[in-house]
CSV table of C-alpha atoms in Angstrom, one decimal:
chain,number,residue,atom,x,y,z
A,1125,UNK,CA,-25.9,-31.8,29.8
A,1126,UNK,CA,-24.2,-32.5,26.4
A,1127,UNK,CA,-26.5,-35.4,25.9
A,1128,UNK,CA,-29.8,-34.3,27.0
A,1129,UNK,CA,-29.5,-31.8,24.5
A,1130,UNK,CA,-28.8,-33.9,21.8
A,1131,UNK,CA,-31.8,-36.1,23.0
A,1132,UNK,CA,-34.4,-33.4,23.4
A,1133,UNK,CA,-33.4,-31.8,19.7
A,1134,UNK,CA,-34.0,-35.9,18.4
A,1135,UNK,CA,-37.6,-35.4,20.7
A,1136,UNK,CA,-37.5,-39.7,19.8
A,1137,UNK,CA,-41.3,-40.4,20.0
A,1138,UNK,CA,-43.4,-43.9,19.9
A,1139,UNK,CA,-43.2,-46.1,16.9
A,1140,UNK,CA,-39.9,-44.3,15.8
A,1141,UNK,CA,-37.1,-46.6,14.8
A,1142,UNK,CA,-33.7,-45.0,15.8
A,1143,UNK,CA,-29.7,-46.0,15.4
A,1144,UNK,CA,-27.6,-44.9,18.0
A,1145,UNK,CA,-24.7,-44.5,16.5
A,1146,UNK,CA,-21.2,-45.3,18.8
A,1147,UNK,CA,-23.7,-46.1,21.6
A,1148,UNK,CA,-20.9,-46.9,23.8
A,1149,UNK,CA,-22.2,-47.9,26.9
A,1150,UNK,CA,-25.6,-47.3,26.0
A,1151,UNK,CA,-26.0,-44.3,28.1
A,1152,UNK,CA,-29.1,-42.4,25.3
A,1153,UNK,CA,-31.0,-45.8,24.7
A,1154,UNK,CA,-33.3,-45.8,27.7
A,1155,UNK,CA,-34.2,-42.2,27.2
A,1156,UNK,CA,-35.6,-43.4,24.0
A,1157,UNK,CA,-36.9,-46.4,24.9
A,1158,UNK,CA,-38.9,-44.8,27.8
A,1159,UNK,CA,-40.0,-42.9,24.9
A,1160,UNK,CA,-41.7,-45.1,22.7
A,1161,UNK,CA,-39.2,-45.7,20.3
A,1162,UNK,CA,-37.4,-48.6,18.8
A,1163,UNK,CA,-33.8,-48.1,19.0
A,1164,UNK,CA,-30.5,-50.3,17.6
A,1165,UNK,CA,-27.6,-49.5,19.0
A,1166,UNK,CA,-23.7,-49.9,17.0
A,1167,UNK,CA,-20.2,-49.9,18.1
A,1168,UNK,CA,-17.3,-50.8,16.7
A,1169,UNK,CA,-15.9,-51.8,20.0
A,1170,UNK,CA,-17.4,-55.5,21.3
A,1171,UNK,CA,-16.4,-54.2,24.7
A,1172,UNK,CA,-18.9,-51.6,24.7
A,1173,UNK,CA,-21.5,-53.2,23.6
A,1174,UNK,CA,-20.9,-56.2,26.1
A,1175,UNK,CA,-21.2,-52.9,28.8
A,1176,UNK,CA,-23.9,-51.4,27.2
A,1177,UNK,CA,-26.0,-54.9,27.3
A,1178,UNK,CA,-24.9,-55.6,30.9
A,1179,UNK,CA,-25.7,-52.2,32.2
A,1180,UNK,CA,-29.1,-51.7,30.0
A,1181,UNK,CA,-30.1,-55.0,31.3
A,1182,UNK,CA,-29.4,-54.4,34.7
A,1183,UNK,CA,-31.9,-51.5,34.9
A,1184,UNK,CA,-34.7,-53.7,32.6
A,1185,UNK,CA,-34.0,-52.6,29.3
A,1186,UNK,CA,-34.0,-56.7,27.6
A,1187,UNK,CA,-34.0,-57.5,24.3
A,1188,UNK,CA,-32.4,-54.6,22.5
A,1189,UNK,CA,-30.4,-54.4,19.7
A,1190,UNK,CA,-27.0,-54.1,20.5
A,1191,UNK,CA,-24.3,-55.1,18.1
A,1192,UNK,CA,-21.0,-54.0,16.3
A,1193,UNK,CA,-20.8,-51.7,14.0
A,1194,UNK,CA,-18.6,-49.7,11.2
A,1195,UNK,CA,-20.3,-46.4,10.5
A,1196,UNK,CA,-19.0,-46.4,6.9
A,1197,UNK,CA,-20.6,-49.4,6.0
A,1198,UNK,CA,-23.8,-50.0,7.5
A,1199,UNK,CA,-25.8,-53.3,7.1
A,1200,UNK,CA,-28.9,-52.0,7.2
A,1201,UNK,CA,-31.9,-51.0,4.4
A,1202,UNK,CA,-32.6,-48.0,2.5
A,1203,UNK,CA,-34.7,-46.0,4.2
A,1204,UNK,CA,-35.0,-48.3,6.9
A,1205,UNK,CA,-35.1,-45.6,10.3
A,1206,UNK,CA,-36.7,-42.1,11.5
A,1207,UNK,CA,-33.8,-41.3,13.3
A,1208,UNK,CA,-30.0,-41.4,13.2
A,1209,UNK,CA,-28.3,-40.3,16.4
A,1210,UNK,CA,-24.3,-39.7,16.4
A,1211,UNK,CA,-23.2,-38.3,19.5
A,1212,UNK,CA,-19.2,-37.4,20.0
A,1213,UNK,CA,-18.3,-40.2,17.3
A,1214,UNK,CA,-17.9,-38.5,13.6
A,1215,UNK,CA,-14.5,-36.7,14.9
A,1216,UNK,CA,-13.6,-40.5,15.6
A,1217,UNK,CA,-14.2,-41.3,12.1
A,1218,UNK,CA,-11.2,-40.7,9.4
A,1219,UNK,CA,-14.2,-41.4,6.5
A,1220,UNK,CA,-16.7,-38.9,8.1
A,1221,UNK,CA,-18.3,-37.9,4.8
A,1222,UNK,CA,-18.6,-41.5,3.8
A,1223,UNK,CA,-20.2,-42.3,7.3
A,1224,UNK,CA,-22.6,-39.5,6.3
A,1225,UNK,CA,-23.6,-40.9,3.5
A,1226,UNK,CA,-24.5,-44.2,4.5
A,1227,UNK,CA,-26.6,-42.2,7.2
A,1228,UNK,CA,-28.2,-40.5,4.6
A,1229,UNK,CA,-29.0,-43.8,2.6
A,1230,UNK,CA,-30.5,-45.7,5.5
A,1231,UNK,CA,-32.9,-42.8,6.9
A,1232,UNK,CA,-36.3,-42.6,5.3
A,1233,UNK,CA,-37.3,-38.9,3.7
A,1234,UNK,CA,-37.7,-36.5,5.9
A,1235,UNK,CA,-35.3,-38.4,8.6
A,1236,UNK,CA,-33.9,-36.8,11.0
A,1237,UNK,CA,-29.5,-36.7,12.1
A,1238,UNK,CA,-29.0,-35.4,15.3
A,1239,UNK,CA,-25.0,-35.2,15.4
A,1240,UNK,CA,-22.4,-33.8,17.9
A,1241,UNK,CA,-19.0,-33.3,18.0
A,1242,UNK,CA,-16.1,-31.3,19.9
A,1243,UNK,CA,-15.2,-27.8,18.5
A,1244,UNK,CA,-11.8,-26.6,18.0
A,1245,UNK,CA,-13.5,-23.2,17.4
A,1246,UNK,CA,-13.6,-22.8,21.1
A,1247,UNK,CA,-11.9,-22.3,24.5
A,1248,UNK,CA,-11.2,-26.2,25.0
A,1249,UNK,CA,-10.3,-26.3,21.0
A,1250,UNK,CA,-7.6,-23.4,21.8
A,1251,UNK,CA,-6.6,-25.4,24.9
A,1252,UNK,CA,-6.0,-28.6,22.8
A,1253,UNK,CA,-4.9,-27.3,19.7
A,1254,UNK,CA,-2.6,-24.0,20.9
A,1255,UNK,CA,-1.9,-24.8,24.4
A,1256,UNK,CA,-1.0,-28.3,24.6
A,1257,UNK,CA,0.1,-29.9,21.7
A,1258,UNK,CA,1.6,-26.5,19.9
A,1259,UNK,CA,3.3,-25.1,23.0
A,1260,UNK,CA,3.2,-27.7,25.6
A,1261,UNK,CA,3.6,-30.2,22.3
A,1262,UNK,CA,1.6,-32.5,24.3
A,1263,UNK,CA,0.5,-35.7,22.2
A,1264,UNK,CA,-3.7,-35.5,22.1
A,1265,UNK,CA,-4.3,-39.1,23.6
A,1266,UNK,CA,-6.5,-40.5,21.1
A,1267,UNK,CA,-5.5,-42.1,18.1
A,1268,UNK,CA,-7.4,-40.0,15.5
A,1269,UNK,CA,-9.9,-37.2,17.0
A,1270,UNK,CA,-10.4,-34.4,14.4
A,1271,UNK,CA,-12.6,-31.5,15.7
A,1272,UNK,CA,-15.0,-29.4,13.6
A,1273,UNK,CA,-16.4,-26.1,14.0
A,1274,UNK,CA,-19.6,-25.2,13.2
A,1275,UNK,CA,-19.4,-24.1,9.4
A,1276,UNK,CA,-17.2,-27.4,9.0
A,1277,UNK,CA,-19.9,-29.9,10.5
A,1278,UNK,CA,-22.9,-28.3,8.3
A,1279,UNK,CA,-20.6,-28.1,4.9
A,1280,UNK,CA,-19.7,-31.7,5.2
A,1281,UNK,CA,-23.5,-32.4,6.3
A,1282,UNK,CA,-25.0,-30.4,3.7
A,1283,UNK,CA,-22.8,-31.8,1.4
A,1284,UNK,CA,-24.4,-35.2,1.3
A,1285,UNK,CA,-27.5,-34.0,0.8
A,1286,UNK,CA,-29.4,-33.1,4.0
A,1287,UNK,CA,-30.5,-29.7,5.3
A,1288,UNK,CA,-29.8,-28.2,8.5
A,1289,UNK,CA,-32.9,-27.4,10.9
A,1290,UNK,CA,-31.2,-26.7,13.7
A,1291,UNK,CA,-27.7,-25.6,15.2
A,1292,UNK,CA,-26.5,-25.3,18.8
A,1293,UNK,CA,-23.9,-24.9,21.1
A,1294,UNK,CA,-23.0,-26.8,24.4
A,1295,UNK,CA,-21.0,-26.4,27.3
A,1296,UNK,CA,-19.2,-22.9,27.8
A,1297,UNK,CA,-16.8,-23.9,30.8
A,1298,UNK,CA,-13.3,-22.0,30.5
A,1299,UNK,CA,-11.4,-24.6,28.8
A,1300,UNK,CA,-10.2,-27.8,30.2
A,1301,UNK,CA,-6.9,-26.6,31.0
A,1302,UNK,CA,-8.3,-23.9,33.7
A,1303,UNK,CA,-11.4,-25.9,35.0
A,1304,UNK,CA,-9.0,-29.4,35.5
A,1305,UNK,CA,-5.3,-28.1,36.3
A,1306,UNK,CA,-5.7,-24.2,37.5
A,1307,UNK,CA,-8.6,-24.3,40.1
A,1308,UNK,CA,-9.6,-26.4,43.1
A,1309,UNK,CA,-12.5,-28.4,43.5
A,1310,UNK,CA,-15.0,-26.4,45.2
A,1311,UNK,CA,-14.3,-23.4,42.5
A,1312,UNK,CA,-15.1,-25.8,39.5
A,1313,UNK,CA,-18.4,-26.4,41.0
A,1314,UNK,CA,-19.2,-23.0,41.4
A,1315,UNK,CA,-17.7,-22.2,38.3
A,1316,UNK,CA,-20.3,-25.1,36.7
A,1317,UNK,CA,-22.9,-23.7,38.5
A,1318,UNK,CA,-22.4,-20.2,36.9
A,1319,UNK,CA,-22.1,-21.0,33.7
A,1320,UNK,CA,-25.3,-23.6,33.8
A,1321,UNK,CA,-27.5,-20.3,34.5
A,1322,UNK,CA,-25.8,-18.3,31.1
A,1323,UNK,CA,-25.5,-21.3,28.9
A,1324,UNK,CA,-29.0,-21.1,27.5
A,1325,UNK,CA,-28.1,-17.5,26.4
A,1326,UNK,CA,-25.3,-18.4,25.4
A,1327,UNK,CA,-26.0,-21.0,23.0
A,1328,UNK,CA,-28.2,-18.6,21.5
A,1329,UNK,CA,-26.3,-15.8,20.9
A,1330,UNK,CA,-22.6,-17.4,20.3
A,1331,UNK,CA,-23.8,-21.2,19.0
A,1332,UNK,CA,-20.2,-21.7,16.9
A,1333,UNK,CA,-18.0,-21.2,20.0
A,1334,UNK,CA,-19.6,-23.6,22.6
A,1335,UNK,CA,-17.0,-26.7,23.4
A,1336,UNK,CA,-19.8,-29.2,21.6
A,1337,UNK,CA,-21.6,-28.1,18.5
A,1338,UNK,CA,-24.5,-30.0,18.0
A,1339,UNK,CA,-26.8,-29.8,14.6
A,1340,UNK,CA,-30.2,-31.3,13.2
A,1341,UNK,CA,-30.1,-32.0,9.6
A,1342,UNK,CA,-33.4,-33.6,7.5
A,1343,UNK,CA,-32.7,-36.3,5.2
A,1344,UNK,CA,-33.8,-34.2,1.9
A,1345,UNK,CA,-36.0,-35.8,-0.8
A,1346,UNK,CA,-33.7,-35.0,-3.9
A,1347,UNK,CA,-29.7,-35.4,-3.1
């Protein structure tokens, strides 16, 4: 659900040219491909894009742009694409702000960002942040993941110069701690189903608390 959300709010039409931003295994690029669009697709990990390449091209997708990638240092033109889409990757990124601004310098005016990224403003950010590594002191097993909450993700977005249009947020199951450790099986996927019918309203009413925030800035025409 987390990306289909992203994907609809980046609505990627034909003749669109879009970078996928930490593609990883490629899983948004056939949505938008099946949409008309042109789409290039970095990593900074070669094994991902060897899996993305071998799993797009076992379901047809050929001759695709697939290559590695540094976020803060992109080898593309100014202006060069519609759409930037960077799903679950800025937290990744110790140099967010400069990753920003290289998104900003290669989307034409009027370009589109459709970002995502975990929030610590919410149940799983209380079950990572206070639960496990401040009472369980539990190592987070990633070598750098530094969630944002909503304000946080639009300041350092606005910041370089783009302007919000959108703001939304995903996934309201209790926590990872309850929904993986504390309950069985066949109570998680009632628990999913549940929460699937409230989400919607959710989202709308308490954005800043969902587990994912996502937003959709426009490239502005003066920085």
């Amino acid at each position: 659900i987390r990306s289909k959300v992203a994907l609809n709010i980046l609505s990627p039409k034909k003749g669109e040219k879009i970078l996928d931003i930490g593609c990883g295994n490629g899983r948004d690029i056939s949505y938008m491909i099946d949409n008309g669009a042109e789409v290039i697709g970095i990593d900074l990990s070669q094994g991902m894009i060897n899996e993305a390449k071998r799993d797009l091209k076992e379901h047809g997708y050929d001759n695709i742009t697939l290559e590695v990638g540094d976020a803060t240092s992109l080898c593309y033109k100014n202006a060069e694409f519609d759409k930037v889409l960077c799903s679950e990757v800025i937290e990744h990124i110790p140099n967010a702000e400069n990753a920003l601004e290289e998104i900003y310098r290669i989307l034409k005016p009027k370009g589109m960002l459709v970002i995502t990224t975990p929030n610590w403003k919410s149940w799983y950010g209380f079950d990572r942040y206070v639960v496990w590594e401040k009472i369980f002191r539990k190592k987070w097993n990633h070598p750098y993941d530094n969630w944002r909450n909503m304000n946080e993700l639009s300041g350092i977005t606005q910041k370089q110069g783009f302007v919000i249009q959108e703001t939304k947020g995903i996934c309201y199951i209790p926590g990872f701690l309850i929904s993986y450790f504390l309950i069985p099986n066949f109570v998680k996927k009632i628990l999913l189903v549940l929460v699937s019918y409230v989400e919607p309203m959710l989202s709308k009413i308490i954005p800043e608390y969902g587990y994912m925030i996502c937003i959709a800035a426009i490239k502005s025409e003066i920085k």
